[in-house]
Coordinates of C-alpha atoms in Angstrom, one line a residue:
X199 CA -6.8 19.5 38.7
X200 CA -6.1 19.0 35.1
X201 CA -9.5 18.7 34.3
X202 CA -11.5 21.2 36.9
X203 CA -8.5 23.6 34.6
X204 CA -9.4 22.6 31.6
X205 CA -13.1 23.4 32.5
X206 CA -12.5 25.9 34.1
X207 CA -8.9 28.3 35.0
X208 CA -6.0 27.7 36.6
X209 CA -6.9 29.9 39.4
X210 CA -11.0 27.9 40.1
X211 CA -8.8 24.9 40.1
X212 CA -6.8 25.7 42.2
X213 CA -8.7 26.9 45.0
X214 CA -11.0 24.6 44.6
X215 CA -9.2 21.4 45.5
X216 CA -7.9 23.2 48.1
X217 CA -10.9 24.0 49.9
X218 CA -12.3 20.3 49.3
X219 CA -8.5 18.7 50.8
X220 CA -9.3 20.6 53.9
X221 CA -11.6 18.0 55.9
X222 CA -9.7 15.1 54.4
X223 CA -6.2 16.6 55.0
X224 CA -6.9 17.1 58.8
X225 CA -7.8 13.7 59.5
X226 CA -5.0 12.2 56.7
X227 CA -2.9 14.6 58.9
X228 CA -3.5 12.7 61.9
X229 CA -2.6 9.4 60.6
X230 CA 0.8 10.5 59.2
X231 CA 2.2 12.1 62.3
X232 CA 1.9 7.8 63.8
X233 CA 4.3 6.8 60.1
X234 CA 6.7 9.8 59.2
X235 CA 9.5 10.6 60.1
X236 CA 9.3 15.1 60.4
X237 CA 13.1 15.2 61.3
X238 CA 14.4 13.8 58.4
X239 CA 12.0 16.1 56.0
X240 CA 11.7 19.3 57.8
X241 CA 14.1 21.2 55.4
X242 CA 11.9 19.7 52.5
X243 CA 8.3 20.6 54.3
X244 CA 9.7 24.6 55.1
X245 CA 11.0 25.3 51.4
X246 CA 7.9 24.6 50.6
X247 CA 5.5 25.7 52.0
X248 CA 7.6 29.3 51.9
X249 CA 8.1 29.3 48.4
X250 CA 4.0 28.4 47.4
X251 CA 3.0 31.7 47.8
X252 CA 5.8 32.8 45.3
X253 CA 4.2 30.0 43.0
X254 CA 0.9 31.6 43.4
X255 CA 2.8 34.4 42.5
X256 CA 3.0 33.5 39.3
X257 CA -0.3 31.3 39.0
X258 CA -2.5 35.2 39.3
X259 CA -0.1 36.6 37.2
X260 CA 0.5 34.4 34.3
X261 CA -1.6 34.5 31.1
X262 CA -3.9 30.6 32.2
X263 CA -2.4 29.0 29.1
X264 CA 0.8 29.2 29.4
X265 CA 0.1 27.7 33.1
X266 CA -1.7 25.4 31.7
X267 CA 1.1 24.2 29.6
X268 CA 3.7 24.4 32.0
X269 CA 1.5 22.2 33.9
X270 CA 1.6 19.2 31.6
X271 CA 4.5 19.7 30.7
X272 CA 5.6 19.8 35.1
X273 CA 3.4 16.1 35.4
X274 CA 4.4 13.8 32.3
X275 CA 8.4 14.8 33.2
X276 CA 7.6 13.5 36.7
X277 CA 5.1 10.6 35.9
X278 CA 7.8 8.7 33.3
X279 CA 10.9 10.0 36.0
X280 CA 8.9 7.8 38.7
X281 CA 7.2 5.4 36.4
X282 CA 10.4 4.6 34.8
X283 CA 11.9 3.5 37.8
X284 CA 14.7 6.0 38.0
X285 CA 15.8 7.0 41.9
X286 CA 18.2 9.8 42.3
X287 CA 21.6 8.3 43.3
X288 CA 22.9 10.6 45.6
X289 CA 22.4 10.6 48.8
X290 CA 19.0 12.8 50.0
X291 CA 21.3 15.7 51.8
X292 CA 18.9 18.5 53.7
X293 CA 20.0 20.8 50.4
X294 CA 18.1 18.0 48.0
X295 CA 15.2 17.9 50.8
X296 CA 15.6 21.8 50.5
X297 CA 15.8 21.8 46.5
X298 CA 12.7 19.5 45.8
X299 CA 10.8 21.9 48.5
X300 CA 12.0 25.4 46.8
X301 CA 10.5 22.9 43.6
X302 CA 6.8 21.8 44.9
X303 CA 6.7 25.1 46.6
X304 CA 6.9 27.1 43.7
X305 CA 4.6 24.2 41.3
X306 CA 2.1 24.0 44.4
X307 CA 1.6 27.7 43.9
X308 CA 1.4 27.5 40.7
X309 CA -0.6 24.8 38.7
X310 CA -1.9 23.1 42.0
X311 CA 0.7 20.1 41.6
X312 CA 2.8 20.1 44.0
X313 CA 3.1 16.6 44.5
X314 CA 5.5 14.9 42.2
X315 CA 8.8 16.8 43.5
X316 CA 8.8 16.0 46.6
X317 CA 7.2 12.0 45.9
X318 CA 10.0 11.3 44.1
X319 CA 12.3 12.1 46.2
X320 CA 10.4 10.0 48.9
X321 CA 10.6 7.9 47.5
X322 CA 14.1 7.3 46.7
X323 CA 14.8 7.7 50.3
X324 CA 14.5 3.1 50.5
X325 CA 11.7 3.9 53.7
X326 CA 8.8 1.6 54.1
X327 CA 6.3 2.8 52.4
X328 CA 4.2 3.6 55.6
X329 CA 7.7 6.1 56.4
X330 CA 7.0 6.7 53.3
X331 CA 3.4 7.4 52.8
X332 CA 3.5 8.9 56.1
X333 CA 5.5 11.4 55.3
X334 CA 3.4 12.1 52.3
X335 CA 0.5 13.0 53.9
X336 CA 2.4 16.0 56.1
X337 CA 4.3 17.0 53.2
X338 CA 0.4 16.9 52.1
X339 CA -0.5 18.7 55.3
X340 CA 2.2 20.9 54.6
X341 CA 0.9 22.1 50.8
X342 CA -2.8 23.1 51.9
X343 CA -2.1 25.2 55.1
X344 CA 0.5 27.4 53.3
X345 CA -1.3 27.7 49.9
X346 CA -4.6 28.1 52.0
X347 CA -2.5 30.8 53.5
X348 CA -1.9 32.6 50.5
X349 CA -5.2 32.6 48.5
X350 CA -6.6 34.2 51.4
X351 CA -3.6 36.5 50.7
X352 CA -4.1 36.9 47.5
X353 CA -7.6 37.3 48.2
X354 CA -8.3 34.4 45.8
X355 CA -11.7 32.5 47.9
X356 CA -15.2 33.6 46.4
X357 CA -18.1 32.6 47.4
X358 CA -19.2 30.5 43.9
X359 CA -16.1 28.2 46.0
X360 CA -15.8 28.2 49.0
X361 CA -20.2 26.6 48.6
X362 CA -19.4 24.0 45.4
X363 CA -16.3 23.8 47.6
X364 CA -17.9 22.8 51.5
X365 CA -20.9 20.2 48.5
X366 CA -17.9 18.0 47.3
X367 CA -15.8 18.1 50.2
X368 CA -18.7 14.6 51.7
X369 CA -17.4 12.6 48.9
X370 CA -13.7 12.9 48.5
X371 CA -13.7 12.7 52.4
X372 CA -15.7 9.0 52.0
X373 CA -13.4 8.4 48.5
X374 CA -9.8 9.0 50.8
X375 CA -11.1 6.4 54.2
X376 CA -11.9 4.4 52.0
X377 CA -8.5 4.3 50.3
X378 CA -7.7 4.5 54.3
X379 CA -8.7 0.9 54.7
X380 CA -8.0 -0.3 51.9
X381 CA -4.9 1.1 52.7
X382 CA -4.9 -1.2 55.5
X383 CA -6.2 -4.2 55.4
X384 CA -4.6 -5.4 52.1
X385 CA -3.0 -2.3 50.0
X386 CA 0.5 -1.7 51.6
X387 CA 1.7 -4.2 48.9
X388 CA -0.3 -1.5 46.3
X389 CA 0.8 1.0 47.4
X390 CA 3.7 2.0 45.0
X391 CA 2.6 0.5 41.7
X392 CA -0.9 2.2 43.2
X393 CA 0.9 5.8 43.2
X394 CA 2.3 5.7 39.7
X395 CA -0.4 5.0 38.0
X396 CA -2.3 8.0 39.9
X397 CA 0.4 10.1 38.4
X398 CA 0.3 8.3 35.5
X399 CA -4.0 9.3 35.1
X400 CA -2.7 13.2 36.3
X401 CA -0.3 13.0 33.4
X402 CA -2.9 11.5 30.8
X403 CA -5.6 14.1 31.8
X404 CA -3.8 17.2 31.7
X405 CA -1.9 16.7 28.4
X406 CA -5.0 16.0 27.1
X407 CA -6.4 18.9 28.4
X408 CA -4.7 21.2 26.6
X409 CA -4.6 19.9 23.3
X410 CA -8.2 19.9 23.1
X411 CA -8.5 23.0 24.7

């Protein structure tokens, strides 16, 4: 999303990213269902889905440069937060989950990056890597479902976006499948480090895209 936002626009980046994620999300949802604890994360899940349309209003109403800057600040903040090893000291209560879901929904709708807030909370729960991964996958499914509905409601789709997204989907599906195989074979012990590395790269790319725009 940061790279696409830099080359095109935040709206293009958000819509395109969701289009290419649809097939992969369907596949990964069935994987996530096996290990997630949906009852525990449901307050976060539904609060996030409800707030994504509100975030989308910000996306289409605010100047794109402001959105890009906001995107950079949020990503860098959460990268530092997670990479530092910081964890929520309080118990992960229903209220914490709702606040996390609300934040994720607003971030997803406005910047297309709703993952860091709920990832921070899920990584702080102390679950096993398998459960954490399953929870993250299900939350990601919620992001796609609500964002697709919001994008359709606000008429943000275009033929160019749909066509380009369909062409790019097979590549995205293939790389997701390879990643899933890696996790199931030897990647479980590297899951946390890989997640943090990915977030760090996102933060760096987002920062530089704004500095040189």
